[in-house]
């Protein structure tokens, strides 16, 4: 399998370089299990979801702690048929293909009980895309039902779902959505925006 994310971090401050560079140190504990490649537009992070999502969480938390308005944008993908299998992406996090949807929802909710609190609020919106054959709408609606019970559900919006809460449970919820819904051998993507310290929050 190939799994990873293209990410960009946008601090809304004249000192954006310092915020980005200092935040990147949050990825250091994960570098042995991730492949990280940066260019002038984004950073590619490749690796298993159970490592990838905590790394994104910690990057976001480090940036949010600057107290500047920062936005993390990410496109996440697993199982893309155009990408070769990568041994670094081996994972046990994906749902059992024979497991009923209700069992996967229950497993996702149980996993959230282990999510750590970080002290930084995450305001996120994301869309889940299940590609290929099969009843993709049943998987998406099953994911939405899980989100509504996750404790992080804020509201549905056009084309996406909004989550709000401590960044620990929010990123754990995103990980469960990514791993438990859609076929394990199929192509699943997430389009994600996470915002911290926005001046629009009264």
mmCIF file with all atom_site columns, N, CA and C in Angstrom, residues 64-128:
data_model
loop_
_atom_site.group_PDB
_atom_site.id
_atom_site.type_symbol
_atom_site.label_atom_id
_atom_site.label_alt_id
_atom_site.label_comp_id
_atom_site.label_asym_id
_atom_site.label_entity_id
_atom_site.label_seq_id
_atom_site.pdbx_PDB_ins_code
_atom_site.Cartn_x
_atom_site.Cartn_y
_atom_site.Cartn_z
_atom_site.occupancy
_atom_site.B_iso_or_equiv
_atom_site.pdbx_formal_charge
_atom_site.auth_seq_id
_atom_site.auth_comp_id
_atom_site.auth_asym_id
_atom_site.auth_atom_id
_atom_site.pdbx_PDB_model_num
ATOM 1   N N  . UNK A 1 64  ? 0.261   25.991 16.295 1.00 0.00 ? 64  UNK A N  1
ATOM 2   C CA . UNK A 1 64  ? -0.794  26.698 17.033 1.00 0.00 ? 64  UNK A CA 1
ATOM 3   C C  . UNK A 1 64  ? -0.247  27.368 18.285 1.00 0.00 ? 64  UNK A C  1
ATOM 4   N N  . UNK A 1 65  ? 0.762   26.755 18.903 1.00 0.00 ? 65  UNK A N  1
ATOM 5   C CA . UNK A 1 65  ? 1.346   27.305 20.126 1.00 0.00 ? 65  UNK A CA 1
ATOM 6   C C  . UNK A 1 65  ? 2.062   28.626 19.893 1.00 0.00 ? 65  UNK A C  1
ATOM 7   N N  . UNK A 1 66  ? 2.298   28.985 18.632 1.00 0.00 ? 66  UNK A N  1
ATOM 8   C CA . UNK A 1 66  ? 2.883   30.300 18.328 1.00 0.00 ? 66  UNK A CA 1
ATOM 9   C C  . UNK A 1 66  ? 1.917   31.430 18.642 1.00 0.00 ? 66  UNK A C  1
ATOM 10  N N  . UNK A 1 67  ? 0.629   31.081 18.818 1.00 0.00 ? 67  UNK A N  1
ATOM 11  C CA . UNK A 1 67  ? -0.458  32.017 19.062 1.00 0.00 ? 67  UNK A CA 1
ATOM 12  C C  . UNK A 1 67  ? -0.775  32.891 17.856 1.00 0.00 ? 67  UNK A C  1
ATOM 13  N N  . UNK A 1 68  ? -0.122  32.652 16.727 1.00 0.00 ? 68  UNK A N  1
ATOM 14  C CA . UNK A 1 68  ? -0.497  33.300 15.478 1.00 0.00 ? 68  UNK A CA 1
ATOM 15  C C  . UNK A 1 68  ? -1.621  32.495 14.825 1.00 0.00 ? 68  UNK A C  1
ATOM 16  N N  . UNK A 1 69  ? -2.356  33.159 13.949 1.00 0.00 ? 69  UNK A N  1
ATOM 17  C CA . UNK A 1 69  ? -3.337  32.435 13.151 1.00 0.00 ? 69  UNK A CA 1
ATOM 18  C C  . UNK A 1 69  ? -2.576  31.568 12.160 1.00 0.00 ? 69  UNK A C  1
ATOM 19  N N  . UNK A 1 70  ? -2.778  30.253 12.231 1.00 0.00 ? 70  UNK A N  1
ATOM 20  C CA . UNK A 1 70  ? -2.115  29.324 11.318 1.00 0.00 ? 70  UNK A CA 1
ATOM 21  C C  . UNK A 1 70  ? -3.154  28.373 10.722 1.00 0.00 ? 70  UNK A C  1
ATOM 22  N N  . UNK A 1 71  ? -2.903  27.966 9.503  1.00 0.00 ? 71  UNK A N  1
ATOM 23  C CA . UNK A 1 71  ? -3.769  27.012 8.805  1.00 0.00 ? 71  UNK A CA 1
ATOM 24  C C  . UNK A 1 71  ? -2.908  25.876 8.271  1.00 0.00 ? 71  UNK A C  1
ATOM 25  N N  . UNK A 1 72  ? -3.330  24.657 8.534  1.00 0.00 ? 72  UNK A N  1
ATOM 26  C CA . UNK A 1 72  ? -2.705  23.464 7.978  1.00 0.00 ? 72  UNK A CA 1
ATOM 27  C C  . UNK A 1 72  ? -3.618  22.931 6.883  1.00 0.00 ? 72  UNK A C  1
ATOM 28  N N  . UNK A 1 73  ? -3.077  22.802 5.673  1.00 0.00 ? 73  UNK A N  1
ATOM 29  C CA . UNK A 1 73  ? -3.825  22.213 4.551  1.00 0.00 ? 73  UNK A CA 1
ATOM 30  C C  . UNK A 1 73  ? -3.185  20.880 4.204  1.00 0.00 ? 73  UNK A C  1
ATOM 31  N N  . UNK A 1 74  ? -4.008  19.870 3.995  1.00 0.00 ? 74  UNK A N  1
ATOM 32  C CA . UNK A 1 74  ? -3.468  18.546 3.680  1.00 0.00 ? 74  UNK A CA 1
ATOM 33  C C  . UNK A 1 74  ? -4.398  17.788 2.742  1.00 0.00 ? 74  UNK A C  1
ATOM 34  N N  . UNK A 1 75  ? -3.789  17.079 1.827  1.00 0.00 ? 75  UNK A N  1
ATOM 35  C CA . UNK A 1 75  ? -4.482  16.073 1.023  1.00 0.00 ? 75  UNK A CA 1
ATOM 36  C C  . UNK A 1 75  ? -3.883  14.734 1.400  1.00 0.00 ? 75  UNK A C  1
ATOM 37  N N  . UNK A 1 76  ? -4.714  13.849 1.942  1.00 0.00 ? 76  UNK A N  1
ATOM 38  C CA . UNK A 1 76  ? -4.259  12.536 2.392  1.00 0.00 ? 76  UNK A CA 1
ATOM 39  C C  . UNK A 1 76  ? -4.799  11.467 1.450  1.00 0.00 ? 76  UNK A C  1
ATOM 40  N N  . UNK A 1 77  ? -3.997  10.434 1.230  1.00 0.00 ? 77  UNK A N  1
ATOM 41  C CA . UNK A 1 77  ? -4.403  9.378  0.313  1.00 0.00 ? 77  UNK A CA 1
ATOM 42  C C  . UNK A 1 77  ? -3.840  8.046  0.782  1.00 0.00 ? 77  UNK A C  1
ATOM 43  N N  . UNK A 1 78  ? -4.611  7.001  0.575  1.00 0.00 ? 78  UNK A N  1
ATOM 44  C CA . UNK A 1 78  ? -4.116  5.634  0.769  1.00 0.00 ? 78  UNK A CA 1
ATOM 45  C C  . UNK A 1 78  ? -4.638  4.768  -0.360 1.00 0.00 ? 78  UNK A C  1
ATOM 46  N N  . UNK A 1 79  ? -3.778  3.844  -0.792 1.00 0.00 ? 79  UNK A N  1
ATOM 47  C CA . UNK A 1 79  ? -4.196  2.883  -1.805 1.00 0.00 ? 79  UNK A CA 1
ATOM 48  C C  . UNK A 1 79  ? -4.335  3.440  -3.204 1.00 0.00 ? 79  UNK A C  1
ATOM 49  N N  . UNK A 1 80  ? -3.687  4.559  -3.511 1.00 0.00 ? 80  UNK A N  1
ATOM 50  C CA . UNK A 1 80  ? -3.800  5.128  -4.857 1.00 0.00 ? 80  UNK A CA 1
ATOM 51  C C  . UNK A 1 80  ? -3.261  4.135  -5.882 1.00 0.00 ? 80  UNK A C  1
ATOM 52  N N  . UNK A 1 81  ? -4.058  3.770  -6.889 1.00 0.00 ? 81  UNK A N  1
ATOM 53  C CA . UNK A 1 81  ? -3.591  2.769  -7.862 1.00 0.00 ? 81  UNK A CA 1
ATOM 54  C C  . UNK A 1 81  ? -2.449  3.276  -8.740 1.00 0.00 ? 81  UNK A C  1
ATOM 55  N N  . UNK A 1 82  ? -2.202  4.571  -8.741 1.00 0.00 ? 82  UNK A N  1
ATOM 56  C CA . UNK A 1 82  ? -1.109  5.116  -9.531 1.00 0.00 ? 82  UNK A CA 1
ATOM 57  C C  . UNK A 1 82  ? 0.223   5.138  -8.803 1.00 0.00 ? 82  UNK A C  1
ATOM 58  N N  . UNK A 1 83  ? 0.242   4.714  -7.538 1.00 0.00 ? 83  UNK A N  1
ATOM 59  C CA . UNK A 1 83  ? 1.471   4.733  -6.735 1.00 0.00 ? 83  UNK A CA 1
ATOM 60  C C  . UNK A 1 83  ? 1.923   3.306  -6.433 1.00 0.00 ? 83  UNK A C  1
ATOM 61  N N  . UNK A 1 84  ? 3.230   3.051  -6.435 1.00 0.00 ? 84  UNK A N  1
ATOM 62  C CA . UNK A 1 84  ? 3.722   1.707  -6.097 1.00 0.00 ? 84  UNK A CA 1
ATOM 63  C C  . UNK A 1 84  ? 3.589   1.447  -4.605 1.00 0.00 ? 84  UNK A C  1
ATOM 64  N N  . UNK A 1 85  ? 3.491   0.167  -4.240 1.00 0.00 ? 85  UNK A N  1
ATOM 65  C CA . UNK A 1 85  ? 3.501   -0.180 -2.819 1.00 0.00 ? 85  UNK A CA 1
ATOM 66  C C  . UNK A 1 85  ? 4.810   0.292  -2.196 1.00 0.00 ? 85  UNK A C  1
ATOM 67  N N  . UNK A 1 86  ? 4.735   0.742  -0.953 1.00 0.00 ? 86  UNK A N  1
ATOM 68  C CA . UNK A 1 86  ? 5.927   1.221  -0.253 1.00 0.00 ? 86  UNK A CA 1
ATOM 69  C C  . UNK A 1 86  ? 6.003   0.508  1.087  1.00 0.00 ? 86  UNK A C  1
ATOM 70  N N  . UNK A 1 87  ? 7.083   -0.221 1.361  1.00 0.00 ? 87  UNK A N  1
ATOM 71  C CA . UNK A 1 87  ? 7.191   -0.967 2.625  1.00 0.00 ? 87  UNK A CA 1
ATOM 72  C C  . UNK A 1 87  ? 7.037   -0.093 3.864  1.00 0.00 ? 87  UNK A C  1
ATOM 73  N N  . UNK A 1 88  ? 7.393   1.187  3.764  1.00 0.00 ? 88  UNK A N  1
ATOM 74  C CA . UNK A 1 88  ? 7.296   2.061  4.931  1.00 0.00 ? 88  UNK A CA 1
ATOM 75  C C  . UNK A 1 88  ? 5.843   2.252  5.368  1.00 0.00 ? 88  UNK A C  1
ATOM 76  N N  . UNK A 1 89  ? 4.904   1.963  4.468  1.00 0.00 ? 89  UNK A N  1
ATOM 77  C CA . UNK A 1 89  ? 3.486   2.199  4.752  1.00 0.00 ? 89  UNK A CA 1
ATOM 78  C C  . UNK A 1 89  ? 2.775   0.991  5.352  1.00 0.00 ? 89  UNK A C  1
ATOM 79  N N  . UNK A 1 90  ? 3.482   -0.087 5.638  1.00 0.00 ? 90  UNK A N  1
ATOM 80  C CA . UNK A 1 90  ? 2.836   -1.261 6.209  1.00 0.00 ? 90  UNK A CA 1
ATOM 81  C C  . UNK A 1 90  ? 2.120   -0.889 7.499  1.00 0.00 ? 90  UNK A C  1
ATOM 82  N N  . UNK A 1 91  ? 0.890   -1.343 7.614  1.00 0.00 ? 91  UNK A N  1
ATOM 83  C CA . UNK A 1 91  ? 0.056   -0.912 8.734  1.00 0.00 ? 91  UNK A CA 1
ATOM 84  C C  . UNK A 1 91  ? -0.914  -2.002 9.146  1.00 0.00 ? 91  UNK A C  1
ATOM 85  N N  . UNK A 1 92  ? -1.286  -1.978 10.403 1.00 0.00 ? 92  UNK A N  1
ATOM 86  C CA . UNK A 1 92  ? -2.367  -2.820 10.886 1.00 0.00 ? 92  UNK A CA 1
ATOM 87  C C  . UNK A 1 92  ? -3.580  -1.992 11.248 1.00 0.00 ? 92  UNK A C  1
ATOM 88  N N  . UNK A 1 93  ? -3.573  -0.715 10.838 1.00 0.00 ? 93  UNK A N  1
ATOM 89  C CA . UNK A 1 93  ? -4.611  0.211  11.277 1.00 0.00 ? 93  UNK A CA 1
ATOM 90  C C  . UNK A 1 93  ? -5.875  0.146  10.449 1.00 0.00 ? 93  UNK A C  1
ATOM 91  N N  . UNK A 1 94  ? -5.820  -0.457 9.249  1.00 0.00 ? 94  UNK A N  1
ATOM 92  C CA . UNK A 1 94  ? -6.994  -0.447 8.387  1.00 0.00 ? 94  UNK A CA 1
ATOM 93  C C  . UNK A 1 94  ? -8.011  -1.477 8.855  1.00 0.00 ? 94  UNK A C  1
ATOM 94  N N  . UNK A 1 95  ? -9.278  -1.170 8.629  1.00 0.00 ? 95  UNK A N  1
ATOM 95  C CA . UNK A 1 95  ? -10.358 -2.036 9.082  1.00 0.00 ? 95  UNK A CA 1
ATOM 96  C C  . UNK A 1 95  ? -10.329 -3.371 8.353  1.00 0.00 ? 95  UNK A C  1
ATOM 97  N N  . UNK A 1 96  ? -10.812 -4.399 9.030  1.00 0.00 ? 96  UNK A N  1
ATOM 98  C CA . UNK A 1 96  ? -10.963 -5.716 8.424  1.00 0.00 ? 96  UNK A CA 1
ATOM 99  C C  . UNK A 1 96  ? -12.019 -5.627 7.316  1.00 0.00 ? 96  UNK A C  1
ATOM 100 N N  . UNK A 1 97  ? -11.699 -6.087 6.097  1.00 0.00 ? 97  UNK A N  1
ATOM 101 C CA . UNK A 1 97  ? -12.654 -5.929 4.993  1.00 0.00 ? 97  UNK A CA 1
ATOM 102 C C  . UNK A 1 97  ? -13.975 -6.656 5.204  1.00 0.00 ? 97  UNK A C  1
ATOM 103 N N  . UNK A 1 98  ? -13.981 -7.705 6.042  1.00 0.00 ? 98  UNK A N  1
ATOM 104 C CA . UNK A 1 98  ? -15.230 -8.442 6.264  1.00 0.00 ? 98  UNK A CA 1
ATOM 105 C C  . UNK A 1 98  ? -16.021 -7.907 7.455  1.00 0.00 ? 98  UNK A C  1
ATOM 106 N N  . UNK A 1 99  ? -15.502 -6.901 8.134  1.00 0.00 ? 99  UNK A N  1
ATOM 107 C CA . UNK A 1 99  ? -16.166 -6.378 9.326  1.00 0.00 ? 99  UNK A CA 1
ATOM 108 C C  . UNK A 1 99  ? -17.357 -5.503 8.926  1.00 0.00 ? 99  UNK A C  1
ATOM 109 N N  . UNK A 1 100 ? -18.525 -5.739 9.503  1.00 0.00 ? 100 UNK A N  1
ATOM 110 C CA . UNK A 1 100 ? -19.692 -4.914 9.158  1.00 0.00 ? 100 UNK A CA 1
ATOM 111 C C  . UNK A 1 100 ? -19.463 -3.449 9.509  1.00 0.00 ? 100 UNK A C  1
ATOM 112 N N  . UNK A 1 101 ? -20.182 -2.592 8.822  1.00 0.00 ? 101 UNK A N  1
ATOM 113 C CA . UNK A 1 101 ? -20.049 -1.153 9.025  1.00 0.00 ? 101 UNK A CA 1
ATOM 114 C C  . UNK A 1 101 ? -20.292 -0.765 10.485 1.00 0.00 ? 101 UNK A C  1
ATOM 115 N N  . UNK A 1 102 ? -21.315 -1.336 11.106 1.00 0.00 ? 102 UNK A N  1
ATOM 116 C CA . UNK A 1 102 ? -21.627 -0.999 12.499 1.00 0.00 ? 102 UNK A CA 1
ATOM 117 C C  . UNK A 1 102 ? -20.475 -1.368 13.434 1.00 0.00 ? 102 UNK A C  1
ATOM 118 N N  . UNK A 1 103 ? -19.803 -2.477 13.166 1.00 0.00 ? 103 UNK A N  1
ATOM 119 C CA . UNK A 1 103 ? -18.666 -2.879 13.994 1.00 0.00 ? 103 UNK A CA 1
ATOM 120 C C  . UNK A 1 103 ? -17.496 -1.925 13.810 1.00 0.00 ? 103 UNK A C  1
ATOM 121 N N  . UNK A 1 104 ? -17.304 -1.451 12.567 1.00 0.00 ? 104 UNK A N  1
ATOM 122 C CA . UNK A 1 104 ? -16.224 -0.505 12.315 1.00 0.00 ? 104 UNK A CA 1
ATOM 123 C C  . UNK A 1 104 ? -16.505 0.837  12.994 1.00 0.00 ? 104 UNK A C  1
ATOM 124 N N  . UNK A 1 105 ? -17.772 1.243  12.994 1.00 0.00 ? 105 UNK A N  1
ATOM 125 C CA . UNK A 1 105 ? -18.134 2.474  13.707 1.00 0.00 ? 105 UNK A CA 1
ATOM 126 C C  . UNK A 1 105 ? -17.852 2.337  15.199 1.00 0.00 ? 105 UNK A C  1
ATOM 127 N N  . UNK A 1 106 ? -18.232 1.203  15.772 1.00 0.00 ? 106 UNK A N  1
ATOM 128 C CA . UNK A 1 106 ? -18.006 0.973  17.202 1.00 0.00 ? 106 UNK A CA 1
ATOM 129 C C  . UNK A 1 106 ? -16.510 0.925  17.509 1.00 0.00 ? 106 UNK A C  1
ATOM 130 N N  . UNK A 1 107 ? -15.730 0.300  16.637 1.00 0.00 ? 107 UNK A N  1
ATOM 131 C CA . UNK A 1 107 ? -14.288 0.248  16.839 1.00 0.00 ? 107 UNK A CA 1
ATOM 132 C C  . UNK A 1 107 ? -13.648 1.621  16.766 1.00 0.00 ? 107 UNK A C  1
ATOM 133 N N  . UNK A 1 108 ? -14.138 2.444  15.857 1.00 0.00 ? 108 UNK A N  1
ATOM 134 C CA . UNK A 1 108 ? -13.612 3.802  15.731 1.00 0.00 ? 108 UNK A CA 1
ATOM 135 C C  . UNK A 1 108 ? -13.902 4.614  16.989 1.00 0.00 ? 108 UNK A C  1
ATOM 136 N N  . UNK A 1 109 ? -15.109 4.484  17.523 1.00 0.00 ? 109 UNK A N  1
ATOM 137 C CA . UNK A 1 109 ? -15.456 5.223  18.746 1.00 0.00 ? 109 UNK A CA 1
ATOM 138 C C  . UNK A 1 109 ? -14.625 4.736  19.924 1.00 0.00 ? 109 UNK A C  1
ATOM 139 N N  . UNK A 1 110 ? -14.400 3.420  20.013 1.00 0.00 ? 110 UNK A N  1
ATOM 140 C CA . UNK A 1 110 ? -13.591 2.885  21.113 1.00 0.00 ? 110 UNK A CA 1
ATOM 141 C C  . UNK A 1 110 ? -12.163 3.401  21.036 1.00 0.00 ? 110 UNK A C  1
ATOM 142 N N  . UNK A 1 111 ? -11.630 3.535  19.822 1.00 0.00 ? 111 UNK A N  1
ATOM 143 C CA . UNK A 1 111 ? -10.253 4.005  19.658 1.00 0.00 ? 111 UNK A CA 1
ATOM 144 C C  . UNK A 1 111 ? -10.095 5.445  20.126 1.00 0.00 ? 111 UNK A C  1
ATOM 145 N N  . UNK A 1 112 ? -11.137 6.236  20.025 1.00 0.00 ? 112 UNK A N  1
ATOM 146 C CA . UNK A 1 112 ? -11.046 7.646  20.423 1.00 0.00 ? 112 UNK A CA 1
ATOM 147 C C  . UNK A 1 112 ? -10.810 7.803  21.923 1.00 0.00 ? 112 UNK A C  1
ATOM 148 N N  . UNK A 1 113 ? -11.174 6.791  22.697 1.00 0.00 ? 113 UNK A N  1
ATOM 149 C CA . UNK A 1 113 ? -10.973 6.870  24.148 1.00 0.00 ? 113 UNK A CA 1
ATOM 150 C C  . UNK A 1 113 ? -9.493  6.944  24.502 1.00 0.00 ? 113 UNK A C  1
ATOM 151 N N  . UNK A 1 114 ? -8.629  6.517  23.583 1.00 0.00 ? 114 UNK A N  1
ATOM 152 C CA . UNK A 1 114 ? -7.186  6.532  23.825 1.00 0.00 ? 114 UNK A CA 1
ATOM 153 C C  . UNK A 1 114 ? -6.527  7.838  23.374 1.00 0.00 ? 114 UNK A C  1
ATOM 154 N N  . UNK A 1 115 ? -7.282  8.737  22.769 1.00 0.00 ? 115 UNK A N  1
ATOM 155 C CA . UNK A 1 115 ? -6.689  9.958  22.212 1.00 0.00 ? 115 UNK A CA 1
ATOM 156 C C  . UNK A 1 115 ? -6.204  10.888 23.324 1.00 0.00 ? 115 UNK A C  1
ATOM 157 N N  . UNK A 1 116 ? -4.965  11.354 23.236 1.00 0.00 ? 116 UNK A N  1
ATOM 158 C CA . UNK A 1 116 ? -4.445  12.274 24.261 1.00 0.00 ? 116 UNK A CA 1
ATOM 159 C C  . UNK A 1 116 ? -4.992  13.681 24.078 1.00 0.00 ? 116 UNK A C  1
ATOM 160 N N  . UNK A 1 117 ? -5.079  14.416 25.164 1.00 0.00 ? 117 UNK A N  1
ATOM 161 C CA . UNK A 1 117 ? -5.422  15.843 25.097 1.00 0.00 ? 117 UNK A CA 1
ATOM 162 C C  . UNK A 1 117 ? -4.129  16.631 24.925 1.00 0.00 ? 117 UNK A C  1
ATOM 163 N N  . UNK A 1 118 ? -4.172  17.665 24.094 1.00 0.00 ? 118 UNK A N  1
ATOM 164 C CA . UNK A 1 118 ? -2.969  18.463 23.821 1.00 0.00 ? 118 UNK A CA 1
ATOM 165 C C  . UNK A 1 118 ? -3.038  19.873 24.390 1.00 0.00 ? 118 UNK A C  1
ATOM 166 N N  . UNK A 1 119 ? -4.243  20.348 24.691 1.00 0.00 ? 119 UNK A N  1
ATOM 167 C CA . UNK A 1 119 ? -4.400  21.718 25.167 1.00 0.00 ? 119 UNK A CA 1
ATOM 168 C C  . UNK A 1 119 ? -4.536  22.744 24.057 1.00 0.00 ? 119 UNK A C  1
ATOM 169 N N  . UNK A 1 120 ? -4.448  22.311 22.798 1.00 0.00 ? 120 UNK A N  1
ATOM 170 C CA . UNK A 1 120 ? -4.624  23.214 21.659 1.00 0.00 ? 120 UNK A CA 1
ATOM 171 C C  . UNK A 1 120 ? -5.903  22.839 20.919 1.00 0.00 ? 120 UNK A C  1
ATOM 172 N N  . UNK A 1 121 ? -6.757  23.813 20.689 1.00 0.00 ? 121 UNK A N  1
ATOM 173 C CA . UNK A 1 121 ? -8.004  23.580 19.970 1.00 0.00 ? 121 UNK A CA 1
ATOM 174 C C  . UNK A 1 121 ? -7.735  23.477 18.476 1.00 0.00 ? 121 UNK A C  1
ATOM 175 N N  . UNK A 1 122 ? -8.399  22.541 17.832 1.00 0.00 ? 122 UNK A N  1
ATOM 176 C CA . UNK A 1 122 ? -8.356  22.406 16.373 1.00 0.00 ? 122 UNK A CA 1
ATOM 177 C C  . UNK A 1 122 ? -9.755  22.637 15.818 1.00 0.00 ? 122 UNK A C  1
ATOM 178 N N  . UNK A 1 123 ? -9.837  23.520 14.848 1.00 0.00 ? 123 UNK A N  1
ATOM 179 C CA . UNK A 1 123 ? -11.082 23.741 14.110 1.00 0.00 ? 123 UNK A CA 1
ATOM 180 C C  . UNK A 1 123 ? -10.820 23.246 12.689 1.00 0.00 ? 123 UNK A C  1
ATOM 181 N N  . UNK A 1 124 ? -11.463 22.141 12.338 1.00 0.00 ? 124 UNK A N  1
ATOM 182 C CA . UNK A 1 124 ? -11.138 21.461 11.083 1.00 0.00 ? 124 UNK A CA 1
ATOM 183 C C  . UNK A 1 124 ? -12.381 21.273 10.235 1.00 0.00 ? 124 UNK A C  1
ATOM 184 N N  . UNK A 1 125 ? -12.162 21.237 8.933  1.00 0.00 ? 125 UNK A N  1
ATOM 185 C CA . UNK A 1 125 ? -13.197 20.755 8.035  1.00 0.00 ? 125 UNK A CA 1
ATOM 186 C C  . UNK A 1 125 ? -12.535 19.814 7.042  1.00 0.00 ? 125 UNK A C  1
ATOM 187 N N  . UNK A 1 126 ? -13.275 18.736 6.699  1.00 0.00 ? 126 UNK A N  1
ATOM 188 C CA . UNK A 1 126 ? -12.688 17.754 5.796  1.00 0.00 ? 126 UNK A CA 1
ATOM 189 C C  . UNK A 1 126 ? -13.760 17.052 4.990  1.00 0.00 ? 126 UNK A C  1
ATOM 190 N N  . UNK A 1 127 ? -13.313 16.485 3.886  1.00 0.00 ? 127 UNK A N  1
ATOM 191 C CA . UNK A 1 127 ? -14.167 15.655 3.035  1.00 0.00 ? 127 UNK A CA 1
ATOM 192 C C  . UNK A 1 127 ? -13.479 14.319 2.838  1.00 0.00 ? 127 UNK A C  1
ATOM 193 N N  . UNK A 1 128 ? -14.252 13.244 2.938  1.00 0.00 ? 128 UNK A N  1
ATOM 194 C CA . UNK A 1 128 ? -13.760 11.880 2.723  1.00 0.00 ? 128 UNK A CA 1
ATOM 195 C C  . UNK A 1 128 ? -14.235 11.417 1.355  1.00 0.00 ? 128 UNK A C  1
#
